[in-house]
XYZ file of C-alpha atoms in Angstrom:
651
model
C 0.000 0.000 0.000
C 1.400 3.420 -1.015
C 0.928 6.105 1.614
C -0.035 9.627 0.618
C 2.236 12.557 1.437
C -0.236 13.882 3.989
C -0.293 10.494 5.737
C 3.506 10.396 5.875
C 3.604 13.910 7.294
C 0.942 13.012 9.856
C 2.810 9.875 10.948
C 6.037 11.858 11.208
C 4.269 14.452 13.341
C 2.886 11.718 15.626
C 6.376 10.251 15.981
C 7.829 13.599 17.008
C 5.020 14.157 19.512
C 5.556 10.659 20.948
C 9.294 11.264 21.369
C 8.630 14.632 22.999
C 6.051 13.205 25.429
C 8.310 10.272 26.325
C 11.173 12.623 27.172
C 8.888 14.969 29.094
C 7.402 12.159 31.188
C 10.889 10.850 31.923
C 12.047 14.296 33.085
C 9.100 14.723 35.467
C 8.934 11.112 36.679
C 8.792 10.683 40.455
C 8.793 6.863 40.459
C 12.556 6.808 40.003
C 15.081 4.335 41.449
C 17.069 6.798 43.558
C 16.544 4.744 46.716
C 17.656 1.526 45.032
C 20.797 3.227 43.711
C 21.599 4.492 47.228
C 20.104 1.618 49.177
C 23.047 1.001 51.500
C 23.414 4.670 52.443
C 19.674 4.943 52.959
C 19.509 1.848 55.161
C 22.416 3.007 57.302
C 20.955 6.488 57.739
C 17.393 5.382 58.526
C 18.715 2.691 60.868
C 20.648 5.370 62.726
C 17.515 7.531 63.012
C 15.369 4.594 64.113
C 17.823 3.753 66.893
C 18.051 7.371 67.963
C 14.309 8.092 68.105
C 13.034 4.689 69.190
C 9.400 3.664 69.091
C 6.760 6.247 68.182
C 4.527 6.521 71.241
C 2.692 9.347 72.990
C 5.881 11.120 74.059
C 6.001 14.887 73.678
C 9.682 14.723 72.778
C 11.404 14.081 69.430
C 9.175 16.502 67.553
C 9.861 20.000 66.253
C 7.666 22.276 64.146
C 8.284 25.449 62.181
C 6.478 27.931 59.911
C 7.110 29.319 56.437
C 5.763 32.505 54.873
C 6.693 33.696 51.394
C 6.148 36.526 48.904
C 4.826 39.022 51.426
C 5.274 41.948 48.984
C 4.825 44.741 51.500
C 3.788 47.747 49.407
C 3.067 51.387 50.146
C 1.077 51.747 46.917
C -1.418 48.882 46.953
C -3.339 46.491 49.202
C -2.693 47.793 52.746
C -4.153 44.505 53.996
C -0.812 42.839 53.285
C 0.762 44.966 55.996
C -2.014 44.832 58.582
C -2.552 41.101 58.227
C 1.179 40.427 58.239
C 1.204 42.243 61.565
C -1.608 39.946 62.759
C 0.434 36.960 61.596
C 3.397 38.062 63.700
C 1.371 39.214 66.702
C -1.095 36.317 66.887
C -0.490 33.370 64.549
C 3.198 32.880 65.263
C 2.682 33.267 68.997
C -0.239 30.814 69.054
C 1.695 28.182 67.105
C 4.989 28.932 68.878
C 7.286 27.378 66.247
C 10.992 26.843 66.715
C 11.697 28.632 63.427
C 9.902 30.980 61.012
C 11.195 30.948 57.435
C 10.465 34.083 55.385
C 11.442 32.959 51.905
C 11.872 36.134 49.923
C 10.005 38.976 48.228
C 9.638 40.565 51.623
C 8.822 43.888 49.937
C 7.154 44.707 46.629
C 9.689 47.226 45.265
C 7.350 48.222 42.436
C 6.439 51.755 41.408
C 2.952 53.190 41.661
C 2.360 52.410 37.974
C 3.105 48.731 38.764
C 5.757 48.603 36.003
C 8.771 50.530 37.257
C 10.809 48.805 39.962
C 13.233 50.004 42.609
C 13.822 49.486 46.327
C 11.467 51.504 48.539
C 12.947 52.242 51.948
C 9.561 52.822 53.580
C 8.461 49.282 52.697
C 11.552 47.863 54.390
C 10.894 49.996 57.462
C 7.362 48.547 57.645
C 8.750 45.016 57.454
C 11.430 45.706 60.069
C 9.081 47.424 62.523
C 6.363 44.766 62.312
C 8.785 41.919 63.002
C 10.626 43.724 65.780
C 7.685 45.385 67.538
C 5.662 42.170 67.568
C 8.344 40.617 69.752
C 8.228 37.491 67.623
C 12.019 37.261 67.570
C 12.037 36.974 71.365
C 10.268 33.605 71.297
C 11.301 32.102 67.965
C 14.076 32.329 65.391
C 13.174 34.375 62.305
C 15.140 33.314 59.198
C 14.564 35.608 56.227
C 16.234 35.570 52.828
C 16.060 37.735 49.721
C 13.776 37.259 46.729
C 13.990 38.798 43.274
C 11.849 41.797 44.324
C 14.261 42.432 47.199
C 17.027 42.633 44.575
C 15.421 45.006 42.042
C 17.705 47.816 40.843
C 20.600 47.003 43.182
C 24.017 47.779 41.720
C 25.990 45.587 44.128
C 25.187 43.593 47.200
C 27.038 46.220 49.269
C 25.221 49.223 47.804
C 23.060 51.517 49.932
C 19.948 50.379 48.086
C 20.323 46.843 49.447
C 18.056 47.481 52.418
C 17.982 43.781 53.270
C 21.324 44.320 55.012
C 19.861 46.798 57.516
C 16.138 46.100 57.755
C 15.845 42.320 57.702
C 16.493 40.035 60.658
C 19.373 38.071 59.133
C 20.780 40.616 56.669
C 23.272 42.219 59.045
C 24.794 38.791 59.784
C 24.502 37.037 56.417
C 24.974 38.806 53.095
C 23.685 35.874 51.046
C 23.332 32.112 51.721
C 23.680 30.899 55.294
C 22.887 28.068 57.703
C 21.173 28.070 61.082
C 21.255 25.146 63.483
C 18.668 24.295 66.062
C 18.423 21.468 68.558
C 15.089 21.240 70.281
C 13.082 18.499 71.924
C 15.612 15.842 70.941
C 15.678 16.828 67.232
C 18.643 18.524 65.545
C 17.960 20.382 62.304
C 20.044 22.544 59.993
C 18.110 25.213 58.114
C 20.143 26.061 55.039
C 19.132 29.212 53.164
C 19.919 29.579 49.450
C 20.247 33.156 48.162
C 20.225 32.929 44.352
C 19.715 36.642 43.662
C 21.946 37.792 40.773
C 24.573 40.464 41.316
C 23.908 43.112 40.066
C 20.135 43.085 40.471
C 18.305 44.328 37.395
C 14.949 46.024 37.314
C 11.925 43.955 36.374
C 11.113 41.960 34.349
C 14.668 40.721 33.749
C 15.159 39.522 37.291
C 13.015 36.400 37.251
C 15.648 33.644 37.203
C 18.006 33.007 40.122
C 21.737 32.686 39.580
C 24.380 30.902 41.638
C 27.842 32.201 40.806
C 30.994 30.234 41.549
C 31.533 31.810 44.974
C 27.963 31.057 46.044
C 28.224 27.464 44.828
C 31.367 26.955 46.879
C 29.686 28.509 49.923
C 26.689 26.171 49.590
C 28.971 23.154 49.321
C 30.742 24.237 52.483
C 27.479 24.860 54.338
C 26.149 21.455 53.317
C 29.241 19.640 54.601
C 29.017 21.502 57.922
C 25.283 20.780 58.185
C 25.854 17.042 57.696
C 28.281 17.019 60.608
C 26.168 19.130 62.962
C 22.568 17.997 62.373
C 20.548 14.871 61.616
C 18.135 16.695 59.297
C 18.588 19.456 56.725
C 15.772 21.742 55.626
C 16.765 23.815 52.588
C 14.925 27.045 51.915
C 15.119 29.817 49.342
C 13.000 32.055 47.193
C 13.401 30.577 43.721
C 12.285 27.018 42.885
C 15.183 24.887 41.641
C 13.627 25.027 38.155
C 14.287 28.793 38.176
C 17.919 28.705 39.341
C 20.940 28.693 37.039
C 24.434 27.718 38.128
C 27.389 29.394 36.443
C 30.138 26.998 35.496
C 33.888 27.337 35.282
C 36.590 24.993 34.061
C 36.853 23.327 37.459
C 33.261 22.500 38.303
C 29.606 23.387 38.291
C 27.277 22.729 41.215
C 23.759 21.615 40.339
C 21.555 22.663 43.248
C 19.264 19.647 42.929
C 22.216 17.279 43.054
C 23.741 19.183 45.962
C 20.530 18.952 47.996
C 19.962 15.322 47.094
C 23.537 14.229 47.841
C 22.871 14.386 51.587
C 20.674 11.669 53.116
C 19.573 14.140 55.782
C 18.044 16.512 53.226
C 14.289 16.210 53.580
C 12.936 19.154 51.674
C 13.555 22.347 49.745
C 10.855 24.948 50.450
C 10.468 28.037 48.300
C 8.045 30.582 46.867
C 8.331 32.880 43.824
C 5.767 31.306 41.471
C 2.710 32.414 43.507
C 1.021 29.077 42.775
C 0.775 30.345 39.175
C -1.884 32.842 40.127
C -3.775 30.228 42.135
C -3.997 27.788 39.209
C -1.627 25.304 40.905
C -2.395 25.668 44.630
C -0.483 22.511 45.615
C 2.817 22.940 43.825
C 4.617 19.959 45.342
C 6.838 17.247 43.891
C 9.495 14.722 44.748
C 12.720 15.410 42.885
C 14.669 12.590 41.266
C 17.163 12.629 44.128
C 14.378 11.565 46.485
C 13.716 14.761 48.456
C 10.600 16.947 48.390
C 10.355 20.358 46.759
C 7.432 22.420 48.015
C 6.450 25.827 46.626
C 4.312 27.867 48.994
C 1.449 30.032 47.789
C 2.024 33.748 48.283
C 1.056 35.996 51.144
C 0.631 38.882 48.671
C -2.802 37.907 47.334
C -3.671 34.589 48.998
C -2.393 35.090 52.584
C -0.919 31.596 52.758
C 1.567 30.187 55.255
C 2.936 26.718 55.955
C 3.231 24.614 59.093
C 5.838 21.855 58.901
C 7.113 19.364 61.452
C 9.758 16.696 61.917
C 8.394 14.012 64.233
C 10.655 11.056 65.036
C 12.557 11.751 61.826
C 9.479 12.062 59.565
C 8.759 15.321 57.737
C 5.132 16.510 57.444
C 3.525 19.777 56.400
C 0.250 21.549 55.695
C -0.467 24.865 53.947
C -3.058 27.111 55.540
C -4.814 30.380 54.791
C -4.351 33.183 57.296
C -6.984 33.426 60.043
C -8.498 30.033 59.233
C -8.664 28.000 62.431
C -8.252 25.309 63.666
C -4.934 24.323 62.070
C -4.285 20.567 61.900
C -1.197 18.533 60.969
C -1.015 14.723 61.224
C 2.597 13.686 61.898
C 2.058 9.947 62.409
C 1.222 8.056 60.273
C 2.942 10.090 57.575
C 1.050 11.259 54.485
C 1.437 8.567 51.824
C 2.252 10.958 48.975
C 5.235 12.506 50.755
C 7.105 9.480 52.094
C 10.847 9.562 51.350
C 12.522 6.174 51.253
C 16.098 6.261 52.486
C 15.618 9.650 54.147
C 13.135 8.846 56.910
C 12.885 5.937 59.381
C 9.648 4.696 57.805
C 10.087 1.363 59.570
C 9.017 3.081 62.791
C 5.472 3.753 61.557
C 4.172 0.120 61.412
C 5.544 -0.413 64.930
C 4.148 2.816 66.368
C 1.601 2.722 69.153
C -0.056 6.117 68.725
C -1.452 8.385 66.075
C 0.067 11.843 66.553
C -1.611 15.111 65.576
C -0.662 18.760 66.039
C -3.751 20.955 66.518
C -3.765 24.737 66.962
C -6.339 27.485 67.247
C -6.410 31.109 68.359
C -8.669 29.913 71.168
C -8.646 26.675 73.130
C -8.956 23.424 71.157
C -11.952 21.516 72.484
C -11.858 18.131 70.720
C -9.701 16.167 68.301
C -11.531 13.125 66.904
C -10.308 10.524 64.423
C -11.900 7.798 62.335
C -10.904 5.299 59.662
C -14.383 4.863 58.211
C -16.158 8.149 59.163
C -18.678 6.079 61.129
C -16.988 5.232 64.400
C -15.016 8.090 65.919
C -12.371 8.091 68.649
C -11.310 11.063 70.748
C -7.618 11.903 70.947
C -5.901 12.781 74.196
C -3.972 15.990 74.637
C -0.529 15.312 76.038
C 1.203 18.664 76.193
C 0.836 21.825 74.156
C -0.601 21.192 70.688
C 0.147 17.440 70.539
C -2.832 15.069 70.513
C -2.425 11.300 70.500
C -4.619 8.254 70.141
C -3.762 4.585 70.466
C -4.090 2.586 67.225
C -3.466 -0.885 65.771
C -1.279 -0.438 62.676
C -1.318 -4.170 61.840
C -4.879 -3.677 60.569
C -3.596 -1.424 57.767
C -0.553 -3.264 56.471
C -1.339 -3.234 52.739
C -2.269 -0.476 50.310
C -3.483 3.081 50.834
C -5.747 3.830 53.779
C -7.381 7.029 55.014
C -7.401 8.635 58.421
C -10.122 11.235 58.998
C -9.603 13.959 61.580
C -12.080 16.456 63.028
C -10.894 19.248 65.270
C -13.217 21.617 67.144
C -12.283 24.721 69.103
C -14.289 26.411 71.842
C -15.873 28.815 69.329
C -17.416 25.850 67.530
C -15.188 26.105 64.456
C -14.339 22.805 62.801
C -11.426 21.589 60.701
C -11.763 18.360 58.735
C -8.732 16.510 57.346
C -8.622 13.504 55.030
C -5.191 11.965 55.489
C -4.006 9.080 53.236
C -1.299 6.830 54.645
C 0.482 3.593 53.794
C 2.536 1.135 55.775
C 3.915 -0.899 52.869
C 5.289 1.956 50.762
C 2.418 2.060 48.263
C 2.956 5.107 46.067
C 0.647 8.050 45.522
C 1.361 10.110 42.430
C 1.957 13.842 42.259
C -0.062 16.003 39.894
C 1.461 16.651 36.483
C 1.413 20.467 36.484
C 3.480 20.876 39.702
C 5.989 18.327 38.412
C 6.391 20.259 35.162
C 6.833 23.575 36.967
C 9.276 22.295 39.578
C 11.224 19.567 37.781
C 11.917 21.056 34.372
C 14.525 23.753 33.680
C 12.709 27.067 33.164
C 15.553 28.393 31.021
C 15.354 25.467 28.615
C 11.567 25.796 28.433
C 11.815 29.519 27.642
C 14.407 28.842 24.931
C 12.228 26.118 23.415
C 9.178 28.396 23.301
C 11.195 31.222 21.733
C 12.811 28.926 19.164
C 9.477 27.365 18.226
C 7.807 30.746 17.714
C 10.791 31.960 15.701
C 10.459 28.968 13.367
C 6.709 29.502 13.086
C 7.420 33.091 12.085
C 9.778 32.316 9.175
C 9.760 28.625 8.266
C 6.348 28.611 6.506
C 7.324 31.654 4.435
C 10.724 30.200 3.489
C 9.191 26.845 2.585
C 6.415 28.391 0.512
C 8.856 30.665 -1.295
C 10.616 27.557 -2.602
C 7.344 26.214 -3.998
C 6.408 27.077 -7.572
C 2.725 26.609 -6.783
C 0.807 26.911 -3.501
C 0.523 23.470 -1.831
C -2.835 21.797 -2.234
C -5.152 21.674 0.733
C -8.683 20.302 0.829
C -10.177 22.743 3.306
C -11.501 25.951 1.794
C -10.203 28.323 4.470
C -6.908 26.482 4.841
C -6.401 26.676 1.072
C -7.019 30.430 1.116
C -4.561 30.995 3.973
C -1.845 28.917 2.289
C -2.373 30.752 -0.983
C -2.066 34.143 0.717
C 1.097 33.072 2.554
C 2.533 31.725 -0.684
C 1.864 35.029 -2.477
C 3.364 37.026 0.401
C 6.514 34.904 0.275
C 6.981 36.003 -3.340
C 7.045 39.715 -2.421
C 10.748 40.437 -1.906
C 10.234 43.804 -0.196
C 8.176 42.048 2.514
C 9.744 38.606 2.664
C 13.344 39.672 3.258
C 12.653 42.194 6.062
C 10.581 39.610 7.944
C 13.219 36.886 7.603
C 16.162 39.192 8.351
C 14.455 40.648 11.426
C 13.765 37.129 12.702
C 17.415 36.220 12.063
C 18.488 39.332 14.006
C 16.510 38.513 17.158
C 18.614 35.561 18.434
C 21.892 37.460 18.024
C 21.532 41.251 18.054
C 20.785 43.532 21.034
C 17.107 44.018 21.825
C 17.613 47.212 23.807
C 20.400 49.414 25.149
C 19.739 51.604 28.147
C 19.853 52.090 31.924
C 18.995 48.623 33.194
C 20.124 49.723 36.657
C 20.124 53.347 37.785
C 23.382 54.880 36.599
C 24.516 51.848 34.587
C 23.917 51.284 30.872
C 23.594 47.714 29.656
C 22.479 45.731 26.630
C 19.728 43.108 26.489
C 20.210 40.133 24.173
C 18.176 36.972 23.710
C 20.972 34.964 25.316
C 21.572 37.229 28.306
C 22.403 40.707 29.535
C 25.674 42.649 29.478
C 26.063 45.288 32.188
C 28.883 46.670 34.316
C 31.353 44.462 32.490
C 29.417 41.392 33.636
C 27.393 38.808 31.761
C 24.104 37.718 33.318
C 22.580 34.650 31.629
C 18.966 35.674 32.277
C 16.785 33.156 30.347
C 13.643 35.186 30.960
C 14.725 37.274 27.970
C 13.574 34.372 25.788
C 10.105 34.591 27.321
C 10.085 38.345 26.823
C 10.979 37.844 23.166
C 8.350 35.133 22.862
C 5.672 37.695 23.755
C 6.869 39.841 20.849
C 6.827 36.891 18.455
C 3.478 35.538 19.597
C 1.526 38.797 19.728
C 3.323 40.879 17.100
C 5.592 39.156 14.587
C 3.541 36.021 13.858
C 0.224 37.958 13.635
C 2.003 40.550 11.438
C 2.570 37.914 8.742
C -1.157 37.116 8.611
C -2.117 40.796 8.695
C 0.202 41.451 5.750
C -1.370 38.496 3.928
C -4.734 40.142 4.466
C -3.372 43.474 3.198
C -1.831 41.821 0.137
C -5.109 40.114 -0.704
C -6.869 43.482 -0.407
C -4.240 45.101 -2.646
C -4.547 42.424 -5.314
C -8.317 42.005 -5.338
C -9.957 44.841 -3.450
C -8.248 47.986 -4.606
C -11.584 49.425 -5.619
C -12.825 49.535 -2.001
C -13.129 53.059 -0.612
C -14.441 54.965 2.409
C -15.505 53.316 5.667
C -15.124 49.800 4.266
C -11.472 50.523 3.496
C -10.950 51.592 7.099
C -12.661 48.415 8.354
C -10.426 46.251 6.167
C -7.372 47.848 7.828
C -8.650 47.307 11.389
C -6.502 44.158 11.902
C -3.364 46.215 11.348
C -4.655 49.032 13.565
C -5.293 46.498 16.341
C -1.835 44.971 15.895
C -0.203 48.406 15.907
C -2.051 49.224 19.136
C -0.561 46.121 20.779
C 2.932 47.152 19.638
C 2.515 50.691 20.943
C 1.275 49.344 24.293
C 4.221 46.935 24.621
C 6.670 49.712 23.727
C 5.021 52.032 26.277
C 5.349 49.405 29.000
C 8.994 48.928 28.098
C 9.555 52.696 28.366
C 8.030 52.698 31.868
C 10.216 49.746 32.872
C 13.589 50.885 31.522
C 13.360 54.547 30.544
C 13.759 56.733 27.480
C 17.162 55.493 26.319
C 15.987 51.883 26.236
C 12.855 52.992 24.405
C 14.805 54.857 21.717
C 17.469 52.170 21.304
C 15.048 49.244 21.363
C 14.963 47.099 18.211
C 12.682 44.541 19.885
C 9.856 46.799 20.988
C 10.245 50.270 19.441
C 11.959 49.699 16.108
C 9.597 46.858 15.266
C 6.806 49.458 15.149
C 8.576 51.266 12.312
C 9.169 47.943 10.570
C 5.489 47.016 10.792
C 4.380 50.401 9.438
C 6.872 50.159 6.569
C 5.800 46.639 5.575
C 2.119 47.566 5.829
C 2.664 50.622 3.630
C 4.716 48.716 1.059
C 2.167 45.914 0.876
C -0.743 48.279 0.305
C 1.199 50.281 -2.291
C 2.647 47.571 -4.479
C 3.069 48.849 -8.071
C 0.286 47.730 -10.438
C 2.782 45.861 -12.619
C 4.046 43.959 -9.560
C 0.477 43.039 -8.648
C -0.228 41.768 -12.163
C 2.863 39.568 -12.048
C 1.753 38.089 -8.728
C -1.698 37.349 -10.116
C -0.108 35.685 -13.144
C 1.731 33.318 -10.789
C -1.601 32.009 -9.525
C -2.774 31.456 -13.100
C 0.332 29.609 -14.294
C -0.481 25.910 -14.786
C 1.479 23.448 -12.685
């Protein structure tokens, strides 16, 4: 059987899609064999923990809990509730929960201008942050570990510049310029909290400050901190602002440290907690995954719009957590048995759970907790006993749940009658629960590679059809009426030299030439390229430039080709149209030009007049679009007749 060309193309397309999906699923797979590859190390480590902690009973020892808050974005221009409710968090929530540690993982201030586009450090915002933390007295009862985010690094020339208010107005800034470690030993549990500061130096204004960067010095510091943490603590909790998918590591001839590998190389590393992505605007509220090295990566929803915070605990060597909205009580966290989705073989003494005698639950409220009840079938309920503080325990028979996934149901009531209900899956035989696909994609892929792929794909879409059609003597046949018309218009446009070459040459310019030259930091002129940014004699490989260019390609350059096709068709066949109808026929170009003017205006607000004037990506493309539109509508009559003859030439 002879296959048609369309069938061959379709099969080839399916093959490419299959290869792409196979590679994607492999990159985001969580059912990896990390534990098997490191089985001996894992067994030795978990055996050590099991011997240290002993049997899980109703003891109030061997448990520690801490809080995380992220992306506070204190602003003097918008949403005063961020400030007032952050003050409530420090005054009430932290004191009610009484954690050993509070992690504030970046974007402490908003650092955005009133127009929401310009960006620079605002001293008043830092003073608000400093005063709230200090005047609440929260640092008297707990340890406050804060670290910078990309907003805390906007428009900062050097880490030692006056504009780096983190040094003077944060809790840790005067002691730690960048990454650091803090050790705590409480209630029989020793933990190292290792903070990763991946803010680039210098810090550009937005939007080119989205990706974190670990230079050689910072990589060496993190290696040193990790080695010290392994010798001083049984558990390591890593924290930072950027997810690992949004962190680049510079490399030299000697070495390059991959943060994921560095975290995963220590058996004591349980988790990396971060913020930055704001749960993708609430679309991915549970952005959690298990990285291939066997540890958890957990992005926390922002305080800015969603008022989220996280309670986490290490109980007899097992890590547990729950994310909660501010002022929603009671707050409940089951620490034994551990949640089935988040078990970490080789990193936790999971063998202690089947031998445990008690279910263990942390329950908090801003008033007294009245009852904590549990059930395995939601029919018969048992009341837990309060031991000390927030710990509630209940005797159980784990041998009844030895195989598969089971569910523990928890109801907590406080004295105001408020109720919290928790459905808690657990397993005693290691049965796996999968993570959702979208969090795995966002946390396990490399954002830089994704941005490059999107930019490259849109660049090909912009020029490849035109180049291919230009090589064709006749427009390719297509059965669909509208598809045939579009292909014919594209084919005709590809034959117009004065349009074809500018489009192709501009597309060829984008991956190599500068997109803008101007003051990227106050007082310092730099150049933006697709592949990075040059400023102050330094090269910053900021992959977000690819995403910025992708916006131009998607909303301007690719639509421009179709708008010019429409204009060419009007020039060839509708030259007799006059008046209002002529204006209506040019509305697509007017709409496209409006988008370009808006994008250029935004760029001017972000980076100033010089960048606007010397901006081939945003500003100069407006002139190019106007020129191509004018040339298309004013093709000489003889040129038009020759184009029409091409469509009449027999194949």
